[in-house]
Short mmCIF file of C-alpha atoms in Angstrom, two decimals:
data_model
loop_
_atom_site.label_atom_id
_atom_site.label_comp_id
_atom_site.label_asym_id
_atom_site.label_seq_id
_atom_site.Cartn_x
_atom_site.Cartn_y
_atom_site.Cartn_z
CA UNK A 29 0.00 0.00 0.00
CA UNK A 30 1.26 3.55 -0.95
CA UNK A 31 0.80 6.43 1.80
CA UNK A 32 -1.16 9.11 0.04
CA UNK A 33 -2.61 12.97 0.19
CA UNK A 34 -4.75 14.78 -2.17
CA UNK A 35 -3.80 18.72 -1.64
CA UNK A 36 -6.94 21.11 -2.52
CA UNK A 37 -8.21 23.85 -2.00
CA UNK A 38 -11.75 25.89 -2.02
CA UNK A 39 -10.93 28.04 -5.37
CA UNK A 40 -7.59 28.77 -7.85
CA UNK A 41 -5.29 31.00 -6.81
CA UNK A 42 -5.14 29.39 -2.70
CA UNK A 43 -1.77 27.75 -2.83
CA UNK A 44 -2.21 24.45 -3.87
CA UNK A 45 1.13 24.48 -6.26
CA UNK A 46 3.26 25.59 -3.56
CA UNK A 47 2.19 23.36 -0.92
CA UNK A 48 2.27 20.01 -2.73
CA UNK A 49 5.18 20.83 -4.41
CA UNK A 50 7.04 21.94 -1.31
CA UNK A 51 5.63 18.97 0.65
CA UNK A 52 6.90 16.52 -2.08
CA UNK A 53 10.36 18.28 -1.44
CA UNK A 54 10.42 18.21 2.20
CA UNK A 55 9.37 14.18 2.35
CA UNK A 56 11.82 13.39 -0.56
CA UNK A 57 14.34 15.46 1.50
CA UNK A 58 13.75 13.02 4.38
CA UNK A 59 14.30 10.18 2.21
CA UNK A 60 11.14 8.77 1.27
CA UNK A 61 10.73 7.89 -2.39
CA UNK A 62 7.30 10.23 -3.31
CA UNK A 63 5.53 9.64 -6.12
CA UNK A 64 3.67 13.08 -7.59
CA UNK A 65 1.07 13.34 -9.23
CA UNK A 66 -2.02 16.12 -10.62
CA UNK A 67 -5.24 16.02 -11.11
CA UNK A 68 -6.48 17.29 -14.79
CA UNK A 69 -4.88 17.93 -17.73
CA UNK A 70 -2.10 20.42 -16.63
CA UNK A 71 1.66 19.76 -18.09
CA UNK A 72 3.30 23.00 -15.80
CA UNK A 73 2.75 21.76 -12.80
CA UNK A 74 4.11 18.13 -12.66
CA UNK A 75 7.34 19.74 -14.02
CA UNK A 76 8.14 21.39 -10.62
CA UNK A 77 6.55 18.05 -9.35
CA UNK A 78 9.25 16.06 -10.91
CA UNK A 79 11.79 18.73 -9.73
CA UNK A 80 10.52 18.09 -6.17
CA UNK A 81 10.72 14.38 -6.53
CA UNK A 82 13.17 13.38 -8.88
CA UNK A 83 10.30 10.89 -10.54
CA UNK A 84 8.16 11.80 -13.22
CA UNK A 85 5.29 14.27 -12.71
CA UNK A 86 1.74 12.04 -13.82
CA UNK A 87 -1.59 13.11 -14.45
CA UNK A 88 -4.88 11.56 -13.12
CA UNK A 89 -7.81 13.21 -15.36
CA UNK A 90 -10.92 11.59 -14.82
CA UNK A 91 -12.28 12.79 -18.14
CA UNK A 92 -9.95 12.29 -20.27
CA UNK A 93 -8.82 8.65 -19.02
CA UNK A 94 -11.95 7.91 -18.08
CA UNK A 95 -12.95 6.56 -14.30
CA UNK A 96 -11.60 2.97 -14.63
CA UNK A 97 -8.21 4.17 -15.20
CA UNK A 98 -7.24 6.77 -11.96
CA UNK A 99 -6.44 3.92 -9.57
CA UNK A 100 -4.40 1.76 -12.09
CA UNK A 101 -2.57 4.72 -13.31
CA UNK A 102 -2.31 6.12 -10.04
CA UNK A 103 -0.87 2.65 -8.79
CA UNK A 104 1.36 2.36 -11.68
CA UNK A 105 3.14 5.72 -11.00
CA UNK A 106 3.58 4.98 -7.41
CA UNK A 107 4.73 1.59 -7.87
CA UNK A 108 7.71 1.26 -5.21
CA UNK A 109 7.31 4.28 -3.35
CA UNK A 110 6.95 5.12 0.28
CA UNK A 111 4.30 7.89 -0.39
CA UNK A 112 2.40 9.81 -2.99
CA UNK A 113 1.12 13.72 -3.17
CA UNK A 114 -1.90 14.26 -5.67
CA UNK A 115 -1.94 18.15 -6.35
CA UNK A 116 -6.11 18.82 -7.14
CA UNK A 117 -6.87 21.12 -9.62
CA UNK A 118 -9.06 24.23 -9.49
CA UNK A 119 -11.57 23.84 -6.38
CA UNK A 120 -12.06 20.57 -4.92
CA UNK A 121 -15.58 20.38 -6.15
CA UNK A 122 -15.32 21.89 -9.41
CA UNK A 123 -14.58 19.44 -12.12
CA UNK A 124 -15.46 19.04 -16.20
CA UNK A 125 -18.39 21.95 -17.23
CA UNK A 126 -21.66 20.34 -17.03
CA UNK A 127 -20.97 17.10 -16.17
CA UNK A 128 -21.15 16.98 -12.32
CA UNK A 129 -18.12 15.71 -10.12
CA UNK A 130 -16.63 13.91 -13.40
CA UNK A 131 -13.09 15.09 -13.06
CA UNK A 132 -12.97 17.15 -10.26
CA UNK A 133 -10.03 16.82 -7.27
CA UNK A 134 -13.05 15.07 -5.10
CA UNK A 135 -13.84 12.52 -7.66
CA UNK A 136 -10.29 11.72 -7.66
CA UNK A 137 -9.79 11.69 -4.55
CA UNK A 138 -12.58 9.56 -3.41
CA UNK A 139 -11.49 7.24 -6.55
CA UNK A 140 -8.37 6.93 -4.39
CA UNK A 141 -9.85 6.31 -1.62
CA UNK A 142 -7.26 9.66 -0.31
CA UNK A 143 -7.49 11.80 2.93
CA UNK A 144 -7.88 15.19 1.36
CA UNK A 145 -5.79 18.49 2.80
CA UNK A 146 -7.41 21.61 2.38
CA UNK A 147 -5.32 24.55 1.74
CA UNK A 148 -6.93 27.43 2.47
CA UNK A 149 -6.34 31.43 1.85
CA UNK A 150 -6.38 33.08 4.81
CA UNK A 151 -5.61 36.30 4.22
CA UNK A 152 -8.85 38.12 4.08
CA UNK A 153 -10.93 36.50 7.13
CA UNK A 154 -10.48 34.79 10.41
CA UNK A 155 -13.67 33.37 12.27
CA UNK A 156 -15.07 32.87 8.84
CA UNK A 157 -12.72 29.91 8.05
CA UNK A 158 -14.17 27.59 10.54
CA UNK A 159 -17.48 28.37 7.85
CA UNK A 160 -15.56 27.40 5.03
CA UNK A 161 -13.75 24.96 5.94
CA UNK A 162 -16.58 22.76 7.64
CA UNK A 163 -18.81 23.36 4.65
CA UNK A 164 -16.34 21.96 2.41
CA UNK A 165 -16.22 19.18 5.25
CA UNK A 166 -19.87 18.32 4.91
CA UNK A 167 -20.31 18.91 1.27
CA UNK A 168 -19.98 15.19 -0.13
CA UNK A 169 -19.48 12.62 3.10
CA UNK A 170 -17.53 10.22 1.07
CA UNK A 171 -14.80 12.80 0.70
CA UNK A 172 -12.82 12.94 3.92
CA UNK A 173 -10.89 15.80 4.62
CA UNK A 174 -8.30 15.02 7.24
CA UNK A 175 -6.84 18.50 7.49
CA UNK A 176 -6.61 22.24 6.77
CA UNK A 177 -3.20 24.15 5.67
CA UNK A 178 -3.19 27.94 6.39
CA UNK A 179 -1.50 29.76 4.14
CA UNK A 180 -0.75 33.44 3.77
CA UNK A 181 -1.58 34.04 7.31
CA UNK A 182 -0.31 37.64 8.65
CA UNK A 183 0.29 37.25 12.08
CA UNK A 184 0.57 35.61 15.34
CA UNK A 185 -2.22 36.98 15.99
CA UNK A 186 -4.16 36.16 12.88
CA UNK A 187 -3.18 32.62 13.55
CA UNK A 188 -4.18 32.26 17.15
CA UNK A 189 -7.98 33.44 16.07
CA UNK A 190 -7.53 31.45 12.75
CA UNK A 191 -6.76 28.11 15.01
CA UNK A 192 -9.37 29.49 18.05
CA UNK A 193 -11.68 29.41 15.09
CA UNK A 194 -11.01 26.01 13.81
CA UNK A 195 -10.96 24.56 17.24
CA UNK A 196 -14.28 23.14 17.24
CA UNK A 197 -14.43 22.21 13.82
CA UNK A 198 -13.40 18.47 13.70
CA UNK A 199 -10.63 19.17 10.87
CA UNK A 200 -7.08 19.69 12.70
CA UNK A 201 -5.12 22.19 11.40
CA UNK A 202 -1.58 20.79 10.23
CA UNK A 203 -0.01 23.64 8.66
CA UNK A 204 0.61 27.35 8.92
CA UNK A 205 2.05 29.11 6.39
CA UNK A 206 2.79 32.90 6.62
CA UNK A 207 3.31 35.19 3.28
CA UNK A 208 6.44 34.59 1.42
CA UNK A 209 7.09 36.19 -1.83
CA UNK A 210 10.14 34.39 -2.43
CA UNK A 211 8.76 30.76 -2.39
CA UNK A 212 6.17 31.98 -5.43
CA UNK A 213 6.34 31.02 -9.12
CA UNK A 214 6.61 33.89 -12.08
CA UNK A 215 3.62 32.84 -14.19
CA UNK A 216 2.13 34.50 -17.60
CA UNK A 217 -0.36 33.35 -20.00
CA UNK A 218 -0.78 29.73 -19.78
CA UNK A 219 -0.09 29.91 -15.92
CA UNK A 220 3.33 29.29 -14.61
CA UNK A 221 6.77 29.35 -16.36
CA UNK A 222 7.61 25.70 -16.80
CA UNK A 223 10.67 24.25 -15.42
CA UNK A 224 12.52 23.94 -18.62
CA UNK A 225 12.69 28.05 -18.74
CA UNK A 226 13.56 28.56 -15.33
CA UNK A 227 16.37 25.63 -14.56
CA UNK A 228 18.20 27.32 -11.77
CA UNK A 229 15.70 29.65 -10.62
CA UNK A 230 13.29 26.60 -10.02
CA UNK A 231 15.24 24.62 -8.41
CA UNK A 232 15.76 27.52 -5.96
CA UNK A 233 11.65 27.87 -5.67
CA UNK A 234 11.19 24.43 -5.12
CA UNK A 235 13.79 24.48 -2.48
CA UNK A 236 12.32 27.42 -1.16
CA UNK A 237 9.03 25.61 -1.03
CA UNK A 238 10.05 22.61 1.13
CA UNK A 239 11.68 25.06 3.16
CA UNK A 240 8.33 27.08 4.23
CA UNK A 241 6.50 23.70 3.95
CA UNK A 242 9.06 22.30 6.58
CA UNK A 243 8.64 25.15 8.66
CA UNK A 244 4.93 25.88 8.90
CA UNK A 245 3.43 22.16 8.72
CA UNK A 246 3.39 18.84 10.72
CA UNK A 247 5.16 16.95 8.37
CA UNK A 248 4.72 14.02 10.80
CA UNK A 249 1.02 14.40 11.24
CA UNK A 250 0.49 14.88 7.38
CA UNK A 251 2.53 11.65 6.60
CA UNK A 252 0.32 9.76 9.68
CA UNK A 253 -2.47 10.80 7.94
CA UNK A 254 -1.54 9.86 4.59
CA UNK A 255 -0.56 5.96 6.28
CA UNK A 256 -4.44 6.26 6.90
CA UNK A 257 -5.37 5.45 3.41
CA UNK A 258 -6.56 2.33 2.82
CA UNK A 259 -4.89 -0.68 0.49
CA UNK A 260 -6.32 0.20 -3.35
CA UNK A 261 -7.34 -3.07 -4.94
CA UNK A 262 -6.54 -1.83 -8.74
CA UNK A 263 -3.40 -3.55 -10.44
CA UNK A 264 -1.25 -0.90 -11.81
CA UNK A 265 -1.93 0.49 -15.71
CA UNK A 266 0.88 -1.41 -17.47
CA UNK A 267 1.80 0.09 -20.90
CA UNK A 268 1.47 -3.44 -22.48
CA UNK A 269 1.33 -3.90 -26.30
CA UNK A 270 2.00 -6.16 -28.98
CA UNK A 271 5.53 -4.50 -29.97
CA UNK A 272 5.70 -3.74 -33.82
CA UNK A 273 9.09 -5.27 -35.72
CA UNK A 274 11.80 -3.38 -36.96
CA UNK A 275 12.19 -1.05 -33.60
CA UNK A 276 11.70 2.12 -35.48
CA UNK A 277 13.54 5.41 -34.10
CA UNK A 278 10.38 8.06 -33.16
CA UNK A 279 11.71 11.53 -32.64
CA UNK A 280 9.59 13.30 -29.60
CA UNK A 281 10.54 17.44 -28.90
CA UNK A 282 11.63 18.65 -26.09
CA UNK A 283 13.56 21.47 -24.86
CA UNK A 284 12.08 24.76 -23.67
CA UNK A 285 9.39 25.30 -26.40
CA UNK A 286 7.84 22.34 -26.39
CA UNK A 287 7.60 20.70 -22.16
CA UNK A 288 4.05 19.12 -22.54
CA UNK A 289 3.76 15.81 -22.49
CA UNK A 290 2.28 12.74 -20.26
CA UNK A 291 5.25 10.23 -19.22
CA UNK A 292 2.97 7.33 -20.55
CA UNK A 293 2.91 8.97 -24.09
CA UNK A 294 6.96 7.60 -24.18
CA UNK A 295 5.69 4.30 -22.76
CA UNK A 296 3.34 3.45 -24.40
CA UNK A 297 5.91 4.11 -28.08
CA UNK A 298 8.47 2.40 -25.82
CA UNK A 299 5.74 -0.42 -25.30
CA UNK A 300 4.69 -1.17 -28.79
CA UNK A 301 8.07 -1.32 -30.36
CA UNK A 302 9.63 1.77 -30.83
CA UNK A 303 13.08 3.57 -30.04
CA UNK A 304 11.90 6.86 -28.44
CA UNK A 305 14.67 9.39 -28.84
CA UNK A 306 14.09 12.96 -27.33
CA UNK A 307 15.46 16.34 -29.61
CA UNK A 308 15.32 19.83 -29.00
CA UNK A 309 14.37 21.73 -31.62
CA UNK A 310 15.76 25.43 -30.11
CA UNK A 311 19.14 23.40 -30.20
CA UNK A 312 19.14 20.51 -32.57
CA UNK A 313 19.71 21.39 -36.16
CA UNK A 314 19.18 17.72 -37.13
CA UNK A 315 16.66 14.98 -36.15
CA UNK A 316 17.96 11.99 -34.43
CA UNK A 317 19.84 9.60 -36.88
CA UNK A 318 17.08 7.10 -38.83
CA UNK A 319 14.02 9.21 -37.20
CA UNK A 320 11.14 7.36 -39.07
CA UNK A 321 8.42 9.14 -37.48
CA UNK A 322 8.04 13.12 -35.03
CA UNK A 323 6.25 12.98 -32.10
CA UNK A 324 5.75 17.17 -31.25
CA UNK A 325 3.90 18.02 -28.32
CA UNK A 326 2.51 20.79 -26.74
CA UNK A 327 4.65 24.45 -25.11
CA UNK A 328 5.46 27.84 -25.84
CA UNK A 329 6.72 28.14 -29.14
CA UNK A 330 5.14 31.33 -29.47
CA UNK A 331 7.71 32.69 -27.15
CA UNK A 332 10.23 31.22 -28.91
CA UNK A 333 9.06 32.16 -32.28
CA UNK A 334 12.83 33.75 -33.13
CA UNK A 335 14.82 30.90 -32.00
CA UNK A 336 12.95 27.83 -33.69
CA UNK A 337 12.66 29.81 -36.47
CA UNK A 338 16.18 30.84 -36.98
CA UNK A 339 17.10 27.03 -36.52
CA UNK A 340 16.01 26.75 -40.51
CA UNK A 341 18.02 23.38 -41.27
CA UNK A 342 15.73 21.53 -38.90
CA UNK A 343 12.54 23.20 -40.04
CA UNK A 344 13.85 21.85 -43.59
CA UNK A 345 14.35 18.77 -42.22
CA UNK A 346 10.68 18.47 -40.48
CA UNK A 347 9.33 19.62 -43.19
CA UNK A 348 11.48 16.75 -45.39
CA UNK A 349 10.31 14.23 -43.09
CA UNK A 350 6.72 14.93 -44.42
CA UNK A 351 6.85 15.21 -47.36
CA UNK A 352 7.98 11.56 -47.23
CA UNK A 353 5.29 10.71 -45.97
CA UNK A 354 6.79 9.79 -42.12
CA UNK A 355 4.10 9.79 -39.36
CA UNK A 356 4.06 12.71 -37.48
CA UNK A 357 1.68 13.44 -34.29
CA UNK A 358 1.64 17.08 -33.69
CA UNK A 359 -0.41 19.06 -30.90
CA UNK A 360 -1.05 22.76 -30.21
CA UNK A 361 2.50 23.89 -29.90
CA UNK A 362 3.60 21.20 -32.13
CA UNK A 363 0.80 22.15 -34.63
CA UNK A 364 2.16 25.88 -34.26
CA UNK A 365 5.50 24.66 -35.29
CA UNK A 366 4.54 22.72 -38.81
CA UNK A 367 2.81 25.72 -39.99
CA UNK A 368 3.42 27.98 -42.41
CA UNK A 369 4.30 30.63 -40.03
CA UNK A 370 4.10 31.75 -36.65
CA UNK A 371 3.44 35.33 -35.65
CA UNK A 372 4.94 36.62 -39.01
CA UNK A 373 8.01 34.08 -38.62
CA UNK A 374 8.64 31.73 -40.45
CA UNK A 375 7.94 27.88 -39.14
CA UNK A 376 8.77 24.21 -40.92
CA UNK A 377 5.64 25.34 -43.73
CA UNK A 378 4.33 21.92 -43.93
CA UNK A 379 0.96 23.23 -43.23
CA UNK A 380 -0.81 25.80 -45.38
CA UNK A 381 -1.90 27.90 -42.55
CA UNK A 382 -0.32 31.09 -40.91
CA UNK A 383 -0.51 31.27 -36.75
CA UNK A 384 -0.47 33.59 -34.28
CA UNK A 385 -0.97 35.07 -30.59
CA UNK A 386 -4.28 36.14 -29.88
CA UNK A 387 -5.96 37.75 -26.71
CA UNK A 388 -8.88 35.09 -26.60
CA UNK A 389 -7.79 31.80 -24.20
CA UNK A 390 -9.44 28.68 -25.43
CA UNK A 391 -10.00 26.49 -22.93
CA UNK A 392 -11.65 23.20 -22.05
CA UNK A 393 -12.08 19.69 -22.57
CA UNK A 394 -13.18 18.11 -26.24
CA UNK A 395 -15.09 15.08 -26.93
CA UNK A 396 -13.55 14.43 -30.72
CA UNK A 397 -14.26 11.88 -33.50
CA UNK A 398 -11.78 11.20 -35.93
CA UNK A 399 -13.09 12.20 -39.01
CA UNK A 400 -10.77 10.15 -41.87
CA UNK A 401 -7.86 7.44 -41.25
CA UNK A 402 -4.50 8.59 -40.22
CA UNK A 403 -1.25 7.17 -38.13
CA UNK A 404 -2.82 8.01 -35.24
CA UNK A 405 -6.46 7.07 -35.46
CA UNK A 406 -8.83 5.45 -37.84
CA UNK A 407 -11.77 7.04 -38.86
CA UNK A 408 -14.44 6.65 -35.92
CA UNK A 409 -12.09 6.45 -33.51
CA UNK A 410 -13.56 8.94 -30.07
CA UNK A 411 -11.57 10.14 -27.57
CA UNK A 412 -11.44 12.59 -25.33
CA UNK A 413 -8.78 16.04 -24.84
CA UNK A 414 -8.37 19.23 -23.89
CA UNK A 415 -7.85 22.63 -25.43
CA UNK A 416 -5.54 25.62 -23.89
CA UNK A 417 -4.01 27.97 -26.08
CA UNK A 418 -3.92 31.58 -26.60
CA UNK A 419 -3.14 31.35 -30.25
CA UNK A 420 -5.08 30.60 -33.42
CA UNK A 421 -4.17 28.87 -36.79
CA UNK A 422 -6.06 30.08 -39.98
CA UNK A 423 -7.73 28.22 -41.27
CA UNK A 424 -8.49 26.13 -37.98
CA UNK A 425 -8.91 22.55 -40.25
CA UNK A 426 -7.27 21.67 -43.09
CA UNK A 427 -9.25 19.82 -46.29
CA UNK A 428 -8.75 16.37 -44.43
CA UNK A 429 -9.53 17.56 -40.44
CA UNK A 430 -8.45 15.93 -37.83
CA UNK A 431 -11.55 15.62 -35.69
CA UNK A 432 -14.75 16.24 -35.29
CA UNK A 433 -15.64 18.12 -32.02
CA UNK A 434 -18.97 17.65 -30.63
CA UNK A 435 -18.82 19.80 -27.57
CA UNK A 436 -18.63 22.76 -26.60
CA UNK A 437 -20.21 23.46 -30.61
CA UNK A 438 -19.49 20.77 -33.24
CA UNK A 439 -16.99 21.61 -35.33
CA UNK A 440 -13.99 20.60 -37.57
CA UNK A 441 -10.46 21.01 -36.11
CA UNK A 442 -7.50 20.33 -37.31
CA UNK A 443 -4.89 18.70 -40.39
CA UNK A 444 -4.92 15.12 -41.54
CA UNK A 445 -2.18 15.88 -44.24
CA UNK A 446 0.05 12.77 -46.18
CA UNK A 447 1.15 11.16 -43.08
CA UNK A 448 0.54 14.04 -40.58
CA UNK A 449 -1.95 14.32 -38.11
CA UNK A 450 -1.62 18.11 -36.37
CA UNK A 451 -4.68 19.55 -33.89
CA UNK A 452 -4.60 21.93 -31.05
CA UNK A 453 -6.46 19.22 -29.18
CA UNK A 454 -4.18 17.60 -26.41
CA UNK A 455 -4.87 13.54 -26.29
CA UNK A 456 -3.92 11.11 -23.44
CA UNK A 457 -2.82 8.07 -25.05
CA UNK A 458 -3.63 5.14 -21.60
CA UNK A 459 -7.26 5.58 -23.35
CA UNK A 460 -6.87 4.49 -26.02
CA UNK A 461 -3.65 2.66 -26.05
CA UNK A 462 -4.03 1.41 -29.69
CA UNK A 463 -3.31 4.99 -30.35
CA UNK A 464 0.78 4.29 -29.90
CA UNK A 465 0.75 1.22 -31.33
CA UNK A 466 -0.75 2.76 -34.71
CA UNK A 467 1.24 5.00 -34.88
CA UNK A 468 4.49 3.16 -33.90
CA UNK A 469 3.31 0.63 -36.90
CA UNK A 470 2.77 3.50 -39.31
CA UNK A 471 6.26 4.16 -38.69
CA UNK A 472 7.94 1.39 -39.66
CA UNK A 473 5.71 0.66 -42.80
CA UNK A 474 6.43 3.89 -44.37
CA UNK A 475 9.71 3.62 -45.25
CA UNK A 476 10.51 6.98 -44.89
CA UNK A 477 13.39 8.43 -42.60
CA UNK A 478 15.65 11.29 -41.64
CA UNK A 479 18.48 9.75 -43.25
CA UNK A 480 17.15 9.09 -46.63
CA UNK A 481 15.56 12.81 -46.85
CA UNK A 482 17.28 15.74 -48.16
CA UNK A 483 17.32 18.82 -45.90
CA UNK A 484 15.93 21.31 -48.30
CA UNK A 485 13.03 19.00 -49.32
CA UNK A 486 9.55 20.58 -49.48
CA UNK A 487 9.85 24.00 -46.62
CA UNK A 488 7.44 26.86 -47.08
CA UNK A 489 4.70 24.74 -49.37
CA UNK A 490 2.63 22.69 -47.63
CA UNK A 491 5.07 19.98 -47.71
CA UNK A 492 3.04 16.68 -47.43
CA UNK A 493 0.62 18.15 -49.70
CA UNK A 494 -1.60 15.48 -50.31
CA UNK A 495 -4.81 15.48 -48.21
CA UNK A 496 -5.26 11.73 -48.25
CA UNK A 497 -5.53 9.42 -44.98
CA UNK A 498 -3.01 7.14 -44.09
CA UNK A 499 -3.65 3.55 -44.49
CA UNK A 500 -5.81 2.23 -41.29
#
């Protein structure tokens, strides 16, 4: 059985980052192997997670893996460690729009079968947190909260009528944090910087973090509480497939422009054959030697627009790659990056569409169909995803989309292009594992690779140009 916690909080903004990032710090600090882990869709956070922890930083969403899969994935990340930290996301009652508790930090958390720890802003009350904090309490009985953490408290005073307040409230209060600007995270407009732009000035927030953390809470009555959770009968996820011949080499982006991904995306490639080897394309001006297919995931390239832009023998050499035909699973920042340009600058042009900042966020989960056949789906195939992005791409679907949305409004999103599948549509892969495996196949039946394609071939128009599916 893994010790665990679920860290919430009544709204955004309370401190929820902080605290479970600093209390995966101050546990790892103390030896314990901790597992971390977030609730939803967010890539920033489980970056500092993984800082923290020195594991990777996994994601539990509920709607987007669907119910079945939070304990097994939940089980598989923790495998062999003393304790786990789930970060919650948003308010711990506030989940997917219009579909009840389905994804919130409670559903998780009762999923988990997790002592909650509310972390609450006390800046602006006193005797009114006893209110709060015992009708979040009451809300839903099968979520047990087995603790309050007071952060941004003032005083000594402020905390004596905080704690005189909470006295008779049945939830113990096991942490006291007082304001700290220099424990917070710069943040902009996605939310916080990610890791991979920060390097030495996040390793000296995180440290900052378990610091305060160590300081204001009861480490040992937080980790007794978290012993408190009962044994989870789910067998871990395993990212089990049929492994496709040949081993082909997939290319996945990294680096500071493109930091979104889900740790089982690598397994699951890993798992159904392939040789997953990471690039940077703000450093890289090649892909990796015999790259037969491009994994490019989500980030900021708009704020690296200059950079990836300047590094022109790799956007040749993308854009080569397609017009091969080679696989290539692109999303939001990744779809950014294979267009024609972005913000004026130019990108790999392998898409016929021009992209660029906008003051509008989109934002929110996507039930999609896939709409034709391609390396990553066959027509039909539903999943789920999520959309966040404060950019658009013009048009928004190519001839051949990529899927069919049917919520918020139904509409088509989107490139299906030669062997290219690009959408601003995020995807979690455990699923629909078939997902990796297609694609993984895809690669080594096309016959293209990054050896066998000449670095000038195809940039600036449209590159894979036909609009046909790939074979299913």
């Amino acid at each position: 059985m893994v010790a665990r916690l679920v860290i919430a909080a009544p709204s955004s903004g309370a401190g929820k980052t902080t605290v479970a990032t600093g209390l995966m710090a101050a546990f790892a600090d103390r030896g314990l192997a901790v597992s971390p882990h977030k609730v939803g869709p967010d890539y920033i956070d489980p970056g500092y997670h993984a800082l923290a922890t020195g594991r990777p930083g996994r994601n539990l969403d509920a709607y987007m893996c669907g119910t079945d899969l939070i304990a097994p994935l939940f089980a598989h990340g923790s495998r062999g460690c003393d304790l786990a930290v789930v970060e919650g996301v948003m308010g711990l009652y506030d989940g997917a729009a219009d579909q009840g508790e389905l994804a919130s930090t409670a559903q998780v958390a009762k999923l988990l079968k997790a002592p909650v720890v509310l972390v609450v802003d006390a800046s602006s009350q006193s005797r009114s947190v006893a209110a709060l904090v015992h009708g979040f309490a009451s809300w839903d009985p099968e979520v047990r909260i087995g603790g309050v953490i007071l952060n941004k408290v003032a005083t000594d005073r402020h905390e004596h009528l905080l704690r005189e307040a909470l006295g008779g409230s049945g939830v113990p209060v096991l942490g006291v944090l007082r304001r700290a600007p220099g424990v917070s995270t710069p943040s902009r407009h996605l939310g916080l910087v990610p890791v991979a732009e920060r390097q030495a000035a996040a390793v000296e927030a995180v440290a900052a973090q378990a610091e305060q953390v160590r300081a204001g809470c009861d480490l040992e009555g937080l980790l007794a509480l978290a012993r408190s959770a009962p044994v989870l009968p789910d067998a871990p996820w395993e990212p089990s497939l049929e492994p496709v011949g040949g081993r082909p080499v997939v290319a996945v982006a990294g680096g500071a422009a493109f930091t979104f991904s889900y740790a089982e995306h690598a397994e699951l490639l890993t798992a159904a054959g392939a040789e997953v080897v990471p690039f940077d394309p703000l450093r890289d001006e090649e892909l990796p030697e015999g790259t037969r297919g491009l994994v490019i995931g989500g980030g900021f390239p708009e704020m690296y627009g200059a950079e990836l832009s300047a590094n022109e023998r790799l956007r040749k050499a993308v854009a080569g790659l397609a017009a091969a035909g080679a696989p290539i699973a692109a999303e939001c920042a990744g779809l950014l990056y294979l267009a024609r340009s972005l913000d004026g600058q130019p990108m790999c042009g392998v898409l016929d569409a021009e992209a660029r900042m906008s003051q509008r966020l989109t934002l929110g989960y996507r039930d999609a169909v896939a709409v034709g056949d391609s390396p990553l789906a066959a027509a039909g195939t539903r999943m789920r995803g999520h959309e966040f992005h404060r950019t658009v791409i013009e048009p928004g679907a190519g001839v051949a989309p990529a899927w069919g949305l049917r919520q918020p409004v139904r509409r088509l999103e989107g490139f299906v292009q030669g062997g290219v599948h690009a959408s601003y549509v995020h995807t979690h892969w455990a699923a629909v594992p078939e997902t990796a495996r297609r694609f993984v196949r895809h690669c080594a039946e096309s016959g293209a690779g990054s050896g066998a394609v000449g670095a000038g071939s195809g940039v600036g128009s449209g590159a894979a140009s036909g609009a046909g599916s790939g074979a299913p």
